[in-house]
Amino acid sequence: MSDLPTDALTETLPTDEPLTGAALILREARLAEDKPGVYRMIGENDEVLYVGKAKSLKKRILQYAQGRVHAQRIARMVYLTRSMVIVRTQTEGEALLLEARLIKALKPRYNVLLRDDKSFAEILVRKDHAAAQITKHRGAHAIQGEYFGPFASTQAVNRTLDTLQRAFLLRTCTDSVYASRTRPCMLHQIRRCSAPCTGEVSLEDYSALVGQAEAFLKGRSRVVIDDLTKRMMKASDDMDFEKAAHLRDRVRALNHVSMTSSIGIGEAEADVFAVVSEGGAACVQTIFFRAGQNWGDRAYFPRVPDSGEEADSAEGEILDAFLGQFYQDRPVPKLILVSHPLSEPDLMMEALSLRAGRKVEIHCPRRGEKADAVAHALNNAKAALGRRMAEQSAQTRLLRGVAEVFELPAPPNRIEVYDNSHLGGTHAVGGMVVAGPEGFMKGQYRKFTIRDLDKMTAGDDYAMMREVFRRRFLRLKNRAEDATEEEGFGRPDLVLVDGGQGQLEAVLDVMRELGMEDIRIVGVAKGPDRDAGMERFFMPGRAPFMMEPKSPVLYYLQRLRDEAHRYAIGANRQKRDAAITKNPLDEIEGIGPRKKRALLAAFGSGREVGKARIEDLRKVEGINEALAQRIYDFFHGA
């Protein structure tokens, strides 16, 4: 390829200078074993360029050294390689799993990257209480109970929870609310809860309702519906029309779920993936089927390096990379349906079966109801990608307008917006939000707890902003100038500060100290009476100015500022909430939950414990003389 040095493939390797590019890769190929494993290509400043897996490390790496690559981007990657890391695995399936894990962790420049890895919502039936609670859950399975999911969206979870409430009358309230009830709540009045809290239903009968709900979520919906229908008919025959009407409503709620699942695949558990690639962008549409029901769909937009290959081949490659990363920390279903053939479907099935601990099948259907489900996902993917590209086109126009307003040489790829929040000078926190061509980059938002409050006047916004900027940009200065954005602290093209001339001067002082005056910084001051549309903008060496009230660029900048304000206030609220629940006893070494409960039972609060004498502390069960002295010293500064 034209990007490779002319002497890169020669057998006589230079010894007077470090090897790079294909020459280095040739040396690594000679040292590699003819075994499966994973390799990493490393560029300047230890940047991971690419992570790949191979059935034979020696043969695969040798292909790069010999120039047997099929795209310009791969040739460029070879040229930039400065070192390699090679890891052997026992099987090729293990290599695929390790490759996917490393791609998610390292985010290499030349790999297809699943950027949105937010965990899916699930339904949890808690079993740590006599009357099981049904609730929405996200995250680790740390609570005792049955988990059902994944659901593609919060809306899908809420719809299912609503159905379960109407059909099975399960409680959704917290344990503390449950314990405090003396009479049934409104949910019982509207027939959404059987009210076990006040004994309106026995715990035995309530457990039966829980069992029915679990059977429904496990795919035995027809059995549950048939049982309720029989009971409804019996109640009608017994002239108990009120009970019959109640059972009828429950049956309708369950049947509604079946009728609203517009697509079926004849399987209890399956995931559908359809990919569309166009103009250097891609969309992977997913649909989840669980318990024989459609549990929602979701579109992903992975980062795709320009491959220069045929579309079908590129889309198959995207699915290869996507599936490995997608199932790193998610449950794997028994069946996976895909819109394009994978390059190595048997290997992917082996790896996912290893991950799931059971057999997993992958199919690319061409006819039948499974093909219909894939076609539906493919149509959704095309529509989603079209919307995404339209939005990005509008975003590009806005960024061009931003560059023109603030005299930037090019549209900014990274905009950082800063705001502070505090309450009377307490729990002060700074917030940084990040935006770019694809909108808000929420994975790169950062919070800064203000550390030097004792050195500044309460509520000194200038001093707080100086601290935030010093910490943020000192970190950037101490790193390579091409720090990757994925790590959250890349170099910004534009910085917006919530405030006027005073805030701007404060942060410019910091940037001058750090020798980083070349970064464009703009102050955004609210208008009179905080009127939107009347904002004034402050820039070094330029008189304050305003924009046309109906300007799209102004509206975009308002959104950026409001997002920073929302984020900073949220961080401040979190700190206040944490402070409310914090107990000073938690900071004393040797006091665990049992001794903490004993101290609070004896004295009533952490503050009263701090007033107690050593003799009184020693009287508490589990508190010996040494621990009593430690507690006393903690509160009295000894």
XYZ file of C-alpha atoms in Angstrom:
638
model
C 0.000 0.000 0.000
C 1.193 3.534 -0.600
C 1.239 4.409 3.096
C 3.866 1.769 3.908
C 7.587 2.610 3.895
C 9.400 1.087 0.919
C 11.809 -0.881 3.120
C 9.120 -2.127 5.483
C 8.881 -5.621 3.996
C 12.557 -6.404 3.486
C 14.119 -9.351 5.238
C 17.083 -7.287 6.411
C 15.705 -5.351 9.362
C 17.436 -2.177 10.623
C 19.151 -2.515 13.987
C 20.340 1.032 14.673
C 16.876 2.477 15.367
C 13.581 1.206 16.839
C 11.462 -0.832 14.466
C 8.102 0.561 13.416
C 5.244 -0.328 11.107
C 5.416 -3.494 9.040
C 9.049 -4.132 10.020
C 8.108 -4.320 13.679
C 5.074 -6.483 12.892
C 7.293 -8.881 10.889
C 9.549 -9.346 13.903
C 6.532 -9.992 16.144
C 5.159 -12.514 13.620
C 8.427 -14.478 13.780
C 8.176 -14.628 17.580
C 4.453 -15.443 17.713
C 3.158 -18.990 18.162
C 0.874 -20.902 15.838
C -1.839 -20.769 18.529
C -5.087 -18.839 19.063
C -4.960 -15.541 20.881
C -5.420 -11.769 20.840
C -3.042 -9.082 19.621
C -2.928 -5.326 20.207
C -1.291 -2.808 17.902
C 0.089 0.189 19.800
C 0.908 3.587 18.322
C 2.576 6.754 19.618
C 2.036 7.667 23.283
C 0.867 4.089 23.975
C -2.389 4.663 22.069
C -4.101 1.347 21.306
C -4.785 1.397 17.567
C -6.400 -1.992 17.093
C -7.356 -5.173 18.930
C -7.740 -8.380 16.930
C -8.133 -12.103 17.497
C -6.711 -14.992 15.527
C -6.901 -18.758 15.242
C -3.179 -18.658 14.524
C -1.368 -15.614 15.901
C 1.685 -16.211 13.704
C -0.247 -16.460 10.431
C -2.592 -13.568 11.171
C 0.124 -11.124 12.236
C 2.268 -12.123 9.263
C -0.534 -10.986 6.917
C -0.086 -7.413 8.167
C 3.684 -7.549 7.703
C 3.330 -8.845 4.148
C 0.835 -6.116 3.180
C -2.103 -8.528 2.738
C -4.693 -6.000 3.868
C -7.932 -5.020 2.156
C -8.463 -1.419 3.151
C -6.532 1.823 3.251
C -7.340 2.300 6.925
C -5.595 -1.006 7.776
C -2.519 0.037 5.813
C -2.483 3.307 7.723
C -2.832 1.434 11.013
C 0.142 -0.786 10.135
C 2.232 2.280 9.318
C 1.407 3.884 12.698
C 2.195 0.775 14.768
C 5.078 1.231 17.231
C 4.699 -1.872 19.393
C 2.498 -4.937 19.866
C 1.081 -6.896 22.785
C 0.211 -10.552 22.169
C -1.820 -12.781 24.495
C -2.337 -16.512 23.924
C -5.624 -18.236 24.726
C -6.623 -21.876 24.927
C -9.293 -21.685 22.220
C -10.388 -19.347 19.466
C -13.697 -18.852 21.289
C -11.840 -17.546 24.336
C -9.865 -15.270 22.026
C -13.070 -13.780 20.633
C -14.414 -13.058 24.130
C -11.108 -11.490 25.214
C -11.009 -9.395 22.033
C -14.500 -8.017 22.696
C -13.649 -7.249 26.314
C -10.466 -5.382 25.356
C -12.240 -3.394 22.628
C -14.853 -2.191 25.141
C -12.166 -1.290 27.688
C -9.533 0.281 25.404
C -11.708 1.773 22.623
C -9.129 1.398 19.821
C -9.261 3.863 16.958
C -9.477 1.263 14.164
C -12.053 -1.120 15.682
C -15.828 -1.050 15.314
C -16.915 0.262 18.704
C -20.218 -0.103 20.531
C -20.399 3.325 22.153
C -23.716 3.099 24.028
C -23.256 0.332 26.612
C -25.801 1.522 29.157
C -27.326 -1.379 31.057
C -30.862 -2.453 30.192
C -33.795 -2.130 32.542
C -35.312 -5.288 33.997
C -38.287 -6.253 36.129
C -37.417 -7.504 39.599
C -39.739 -9.526 41.803
C -38.095 -9.051 45.197
C -38.053 -12.093 47.476
C -36.509 -10.485 50.560
C -39.922 -9.616 52.050
C -42.952 -11.656 53.042
C -45.009 -9.748 50.451
C -42.896 -9.646 47.292
C -42.497 -6.261 45.648
C -42.418 -5.878 41.864
C -40.240 -3.033 40.610
C -38.053 -1.719 37.815
C -34.366 -2.536 38.196
C -31.119 -1.610 36.474
C -27.633 -2.815 37.331
C -26.117 -5.751 39.206
C -28.294 -8.569 40.536
C -27.480 -7.836 44.173
C -31.042 -8.096 45.541
C -32.638 -11.438 46.321
C -35.401 -12.169 43.848
C -36.346 -13.103 40.279
C -35.066 -10.917 37.431
C -36.843 -10.682 34.073
C -35.437 -8.920 31.037
C -33.791 -7.302 29.272
C -36.295 -4.665 28.174
C -35.172 -2.416 25.347
C -36.425 0.782 26.972
C -37.827 2.219 30.160
C -41.150 2.652 28.378
C -41.296 -1.092 27.648
C -40.669 -1.847 31.332
C -43.302 0.632 32.451
C -45.887 -0.823 30.063
C -45.245 -4.331 31.351
C -45.311 -3.199 34.984
C -48.639 -1.497 34.334
C -50.015 -4.737 32.872
C -48.736 -6.781 35.811
C -50.311 -4.358 38.282
C -53.689 -4.583 36.571
C -53.521 -8.353 36.058
C -51.897 -9.578 39.279
C -52.386 -6.711 41.772
C -48.801 -6.795 43.049
C -47.418 -4.060 45.245
C -44.855 -1.594 43.906
C -44.362 0.422 47.104
C -41.124 0.384 49.099
C -40.777 -1.634 52.287
C -40.867 1.524 54.444
C -44.150 2.660 52.856
C -45.532 -0.874 53.198
C -44.699 -0.934 56.927
C -46.275 2.473 57.595
C -49.668 1.822 55.955
C -52.715 1.703 58.239
C -55.277 1.614 55.453
C -55.149 0.701 51.741
C -53.689 3.280 49.359
C -55.213 4.669 46.185
C -53.763 1.839 44.068
C -55.987 -0.590 45.913
C -58.994 1.635 45.315
C -58.408 1.611 41.550
C -57.704 -2.148 41.553
C -53.973 -1.974 40.890
C -52.867 -3.573 44.170
C -54.320 -6.256 46.428
C -53.081 -4.357 49.547
C -51.236 -7.053 51.507
C -49.927 -4.202 53.684
C -53.238 -3.924 55.532
C -54.327 -7.537 55.264
C -56.863 -7.050 52.460
C -55.369 -10.220 50.999
C -53.664 -12.989 52.953
C -49.951 -13.519 52.424
C -50.736 -17.006 51.123
C -53.123 -15.678 48.473
C -50.709 -12.864 47.656
C -47.919 -15.414 47.092
C -50.217 -17.175 44.627
C -50.581 -13.885 42.710
C -46.802 -13.532 42.665
C -46.492 -17.051 41.283
C -48.947 -16.252 38.493
C -46.994 -13.119 37.571
C -43.732 -15.057 37.432
C -45.351 -17.741 35.265
C -46.559 -15.037 32.888
C -43.081 -13.463 32.693
C -41.526 -16.875 32.048
C -43.671 -17.404 28.966
C -46.539 -19.439 30.383
C -49.025 -16.670 29.606
C -51.566 -18.976 27.941
C -51.739 -21.177 31.035
C -52.281 -18.148 33.272
C -54.953 -16.661 30.986
C -56.795 -19.981 30.708
C -56.805 -20.390 34.493
C -58.175 -16.877 35.045
C -60.806 -17.442 32.349
C -62.019 -20.636 34.058
C -62.266 -18.805 37.370
C -64.149 -15.972 35.690
C -66.689 -18.397 34.187
C -67.141 -20.148 37.516
C -67.726 -16.832 39.303
C -70.300 -15.942 36.662
C -72.050 -19.315 37.073
C -72.096 -18.723 40.839
C -73.773 -15.329 40.247
C -70.730 -13.563 41.774
C -70.715 -10.944 39.050
C -68.421 -8.499 40.839
C -65.673 -11.132 41.110
C -66.307 -12.213 37.513
C -65.962 -8.627 36.279
C -62.737 -8.239 38.238
C -61.297 -11.425 36.703
C -62.482 -10.305 33.260
C -60.460 -7.084 33.611
C -57.369 -9.092 34.548
C -57.790 -11.369 31.523
C -58.202 -8.331 29.246
C -54.981 -6.839 30.582
C -53.031 -10.002 29.765
C -54.622 -10.434 26.341
C -53.744 -6.818 25.554
C -50.038 -7.700 25.794
C -50.457 -10.504 23.258
C -52.401 -8.309 20.851
C -49.934 -5.401 21.003
C -46.953 -7.643 20.165
C -47.266 -7.041 16.445
C -44.436 -9.390 15.529
C -43.964 -12.971 16.658
C -41.133 -15.381 15.987
C -42.465 -18.585 17.480
C -39.678 -18.611 20.076
C -39.846 -17.924 23.805
C -36.429 -16.252 23.908
C -34.512 -14.572 21.084
C -32.688 -11.375 20.108
C -32.884 -9.875 16.622
C -30.092 -7.744 15.120
C -30.306 -5.855 11.836
C -27.558 -3.564 10.540
C -27.543 -0.799 7.947
C -24.413 1.076 6.868
C -24.324 4.223 4.756
C -22.013 7.163 4.287
C -19.528 6.090 6.940
C -22.268 5.660 9.575
C -24.073 2.556 10.774
C -27.145 1.598 12.779
C -27.774 -1.722 14.513
C -31.423 -2.239 15.447
C -32.179 -4.752 18.188
C -35.479 -6.396 19.132
C -35.832 -8.494 22.297
C -38.262 -11.386 22.570
C -38.759 -12.874 26.012
C -41.539 -15.072 27.376
C -42.893 -15.255 23.834
C -43.479 -11.495 23.838
C -41.865 -8.535 22.128
C -40.092 -6.648 24.916
C -39.120 -3.654 22.828
C -36.467 -2.521 20.366
C -33.556 -0.152 20.422
C -31.206 1.427 17.870
C -27.430 1.610 18.326
C -24.985 3.692 16.323
C -21.539 2.085 16.654
C -18.399 3.944 15.689
C -17.356 2.469 12.346
C -13.951 3.163 10.744
C -14.192 3.761 6.992
C -13.377 0.356 5.542
C -13.628 0.981 1.824
C -15.116 -2.499 1.430
C -18.326 -3.704 -0.151
C -21.415 -2.760 1.852
C -22.573 -6.309 2.613
C -19.109 -7.332 3.755
C -18.773 -4.206 5.897
C -22.170 -4.783 7.511
C -21.265 -8.374 8.334
C -18.045 -7.101 9.910
C -20.029 -4.604 11.972
C -22.286 -7.374 13.282
C -19.242 -9.522 14.107
C -17.750 -6.782 16.278
C -21.076 -5.619 17.677
C -22.279 -8.992 18.977
C -19.045 -9.743 20.805
C -19.139 -6.424 22.648
C -22.910 -6.392 23.174
C -22.974 -9.628 25.164
C -19.965 -8.852 27.341
C -22.145 -7.988 30.333
C -25.645 -8.954 29.171
C -27.541 -12.262 29.281
C -27.287 -14.268 26.065
C -30.555 -15.750 24.708
C -30.850 -19.208 23.202
C -31.407 -17.823 19.687
C -29.901 -14.842 17.872
C -31.272 -13.735 14.489
C -29.126 -11.512 12.237
C -29.763 -9.618 9.018
C -26.368 -10.368 7.441
C -24.204 -13.504 7.559
C -21.365 -13.355 10.064
C -17.846 -14.030 8.828
C -17.396 -16.853 11.370
C -20.812 -17.825 12.731
C -19.600 -21.116 14.253
C -16.903 -19.286 16.175
C -19.371 -16.679 17.436
C -21.764 -19.434 18.558
C -18.912 -21.199 20.342
C -17.868 -17.993 22.129
C -21.400 -16.998 23.167
C -22.190 -20.562 24.276
C -19.062 -20.390 26.419
C -20.253 -17.061 27.800
C -23.807 -18.318 28.499
C -22.870 -21.753 29.782
C -25.294 -23.423 27.334
C -25.869 -23.794 23.611
C -26.537 -20.577 21.663
C -27.673 -20.597 18.031
C -27.231 -17.837 15.430
C -29.335 -17.779 12.261
C -29.683 -15.462 9.268
C -33.245 -16.418 8.195
C -34.459 -15.981 4.617
C -38.136 -16.929 4.931
C -40.859 -17.409 7.485
C -41.821 -15.444 10.583
C -38.203 -15.158 11.752
C -37.266 -13.516 8.439
C -40.247 -11.184 8.892
C -38.921 -10.136 12.303
C -35.472 -9.450 10.831
C -37.025 -7.481 7.952
C -38.986 -5.405 10.464
C -35.778 -4.662 12.385
C -33.985 -3.802 9.135
C -36.669 -1.294 8.153
C -36.427 0.295 11.600
C -32.635 0.451 11.274
C -32.890 2.259 7.923
C -35.373 4.760 9.342
C -33.277 5.334 12.482
C -30.084 5.854 10.476
C -31.894 8.308 8.209
C -33.081 10.322 11.217
C -29.621 10.203 12.737
C -27.936 11.484 9.588
C -30.521 14.257 9.250
C -29.914 15.290 12.862
C -26.158 15.227 12.348
C -26.544 17.370 9.231
C -28.484 19.935 11.278
C -25.885 19.656 14.050
C -23.111 20.281 11.523
C -24.832 23.478 10.383
C -25.160 24.641 13.999
C -21.481 23.960 14.697
C -20.515 25.926 11.611
C -22.593 28.792 13.006
C -20.853 28.476 16.387
C -17.458 28.614 14.672
C -18.492 31.771 12.815
C -19.862 33.515 15.920
C -16.824 32.770 18.073
C -14.228 33.145 15.293
C -13.012 29.548 15.344
C -10.913 28.248 12.429
C -13.235 25.220 11.999
C -16.471 23.817 13.477
C -15.705 22.522 16.981
C -15.543 18.773 17.549
C -15.544 19.139 21.317
C -17.332 21.860 23.290
C -17.032 21.918 27.095
C -19.489 23.898 29.225
C -18.898 24.698 32.917
C -21.184 25.722 35.757
C -20.981 25.666 39.552
C -23.668 24.895 42.105
C -23.824 25.282 45.891
C -26.315 26.006 48.638
C -25.202 28.920 50.770
C -21.607 28.031 49.980
C -21.993 24.413 51.146
C -21.683 21.197 49.137
C -20.120 23.196 46.304
C -19.552 21.295 43.086
C -18.483 22.167 39.552
C -19.996 20.493 36.513
C -18.535 19.951 33.048
C -20.740 18.822 30.158
C -19.409 17.942 26.724
C -21.016 18.233 23.294
C -19.879 17.595 19.745
C -21.066 16.709 16.250
C -23.200 13.853 17.596
C -24.820 15.880 20.382
C -24.269 15.617 24.114
C -21.483 13.188 25.066
C -22.852 12.174 28.462
C -20.224 9.538 29.076
C -17.655 12.342 29.291
C -19.446 14.600 31.759
C -17.402 15.259 34.908
C -18.111 16.516 38.421
C -15.575 18.482 40.499
C -16.094 18.556 44.239
C -14.738 21.925 45.403
C -11.919 21.116 47.828
C -10.707 24.533 48.976
C -13.929 25.835 50.539
C -12.089 26.710 53.759
C -9.774 29.003 51.752
C -12.498 30.978 49.994
C -15.449 33.133 50.916
C -18.713 31.201 51.032
C -20.312 31.272 47.583
C -17.232 32.742 45.827
C -18.093 31.656 42.288
C -14.862 33.080 40.857
C -12.673 31.052 43.226
C -14.697 27.889 42.594
C -14.398 28.308 38.838
C -10.644 28.875 39.147
C -10.271 25.627 41.098
C -12.299 23.653 38.571
C -10.300 24.995 35.618
C -6.952 24.511 37.342
C -7.714 20.858 38.076
C -9.247 20.100 34.700
C -6.635 21.764 32.473
C -3.632 20.862 34.610
C -4.644 17.280 34.001
C -4.747 17.939 30.264
C -1.363 19.693 30.360
C 0.232 16.771 32.172
C -0.979 14.375 29.497
C -0.144 14.064 25.833
C -1.758 16.815 23.796
C -3.653 14.256 21.745
C -5.377 12.735 24.773
C -8.262 10.621 23.558
C -11.783 11.936 24.011
C -13.001 8.559 25.202
C -11.114 9.069 28.456
C -13.236 12.134 29.119
C -10.467 14.738 29.135
C -9.648 15.397 25.494
C -8.620 18.834 24.304
C -11.637 21.130 23.725
C -12.030 23.369 20.712
C -14.361 25.707 22.597
C -15.070 26.297 26.299
C -18.227 28.014 27.540
C -18.386 29.369 31.098
C -21.681 30.210 32.766
C -21.128 33.819 33.829
C -20.003 37.225 32.681
C -16.772 39.196 32.568
C -15.779 38.282 36.136
C -15.984 34.517 35.596
C -14.211 34.871 32.258
C -11.284 36.804 33.769
C -10.998 34.264 36.588
C -10.579 31.321 34.252
C -8.341 33.241 31.833
C -5.932 33.838 34.748
C -5.727 30.076 35.227
C -5.196 29.408 31.525
C -2.398 31.990 31.417
C -0.730 30.295 34.384
C -0.878 26.964 32.557
C 0.241 28.413 29.227
C -2.950 27.313 27.470
C -4.301 30.653 26.221
C -4.803 29.180 22.731
C -8.042 27.443 23.819
C -11.037 29.661 22.963
C -13.036 30.519 26.111
C -16.349 32.390 26.114
C -18.436 33.651 29.035
C -22.226 33.333 28.716
C -24.141 35.744 30.961
C -27.897 35.542 31.457
C -29.953 38.466 30.264
C -31.852 40.961 32.452
C -34.312 39.095 34.689
C -32.669 35.884 33.372
C -34.627 36.218 30.128
C -33.733 33.571 27.539
C -32.727 35.205 24.280
C -31.095 38.203 25.972
C -27.787 36.490 26.806
C -24.565 38.454 26.503
C -21.332 36.809 25.357
C -17.859 37.779 26.606
C -14.624 37.017 24.760
C -11.041 38.221 25.334
C -10.198 41.263 23.215
C -13.761 41.757 22.027
C -16.631 43.893 23.305
C -19.568 41.998 24.864
C -22.217 41.170 22.257
C -25.640 39.609 21.836
C -27.187 37.455 19.111
C -30.478 37.677 17.303
C -33.133 36.330 19.731
C -34.442 33.833 17.151
C -31.010 32.646 16.038
C -30.732 28.787 15.879
C -27.143 29.108 17.109
C -28.317 31.078 20.157
C -30.933 28.440 20.899
C -28.230 25.742 20.639
C -25.951 27.630 23.041
C -28.855 28.035 25.476
C -29.347 24.271 25.420
C -25.664 23.751 26.206
C -25.771 26.194 29.100
C -29.017 24.747 30.484
C -27.581 21.233 30.351
C -24.519 22.354 32.326
C -26.807 24.076 34.840
C -28.970 20.963 35.197
C -25.936 18.722 35.633
C -24.281 20.942 38.261
C -27.511 21.310 40.270
C -28.003 17.538 40.131
C -24.482 16.955 41.449
C -25.067 19.434 44.268
C -28.349 17.754 45.179
C -26.639 14.360 45.292
C -24.021 15.700 47.709
C -26.708 17.194 49.936
C -28.708 13.956 49.956
C -25.577 11.974 50.813
C -24.740 14.381 53.646
C -28.216 13.966 55.129
C -27.871 10.196 55.354
C -24.229 10.224 56.456
C -23.483 9.342 60.082
C -20.178 10.312 61.771
C -19.992 6.830 63.272
C -19.365 5.481 59.756
C -15.940 7.144 59.783
C -14.686 5.483 62.966
C -12.529 2.411 62.477
C -13.865 -0.658 64.235
C -17.548 0.315 64.182
C -19.584 -1.939 61.956
C -23.354 -2.149 61.461
C -23.981 -4.090 64.705
C -22.009 -1.751 66.971
C -23.438 1.271 65.174
C -26.982 0.070 65.879
C -26.092 -0.540 69.525
C -24.642 2.987 69.933
C -27.620 4.638 68.233
C -30.020 2.597 70.360
C -28.202 3.690 73.518
C -27.757 7.401 72.720
C -30.307 8.177 69.999
C -28.037 9.849 67.398
C -24.432 10.259 66.290
C -24.379 13.742 67.820
C -25.368 12.380 71.237
C -22.717 9.673 70.946
C -20.188 12.480 70.512
C -21.307 14.035 73.833
C -21.004 10.787 75.797
C -18.278 10.114 78.367
C -15.881 7.213 77.932
C -17.507 5.479 80.910
C -20.917 5.672 79.248
C -19.576 4.411 75.926
C -18.043 1.350 77.610
C -21.477 0.345 78.903
C -22.754 -0.259 75.361
C -22.721 -3.876 74.250
C -19.696 -4.651 72.076
C -17.759 -1.467 72.946
C -14.519 -2.240 74.784
C -12.235 0.254 76.475
C -9.978 0.802 73.440
C -12.914 1.383 71.092
C -14.616 3.696 73.598
C -11.419 5.770 73.725
C -11.239 5.853 69.915
C -14.839 7.067 69.668
C -14.242 9.755 72.315
C -11.036 10.933 70.606
C -12.793 11.113 67.217
C -15.408 13.557 68.485
C -13.066 15.565 70.696
C -10.216 16.010 68.229
C -7.610 14.059 70.185
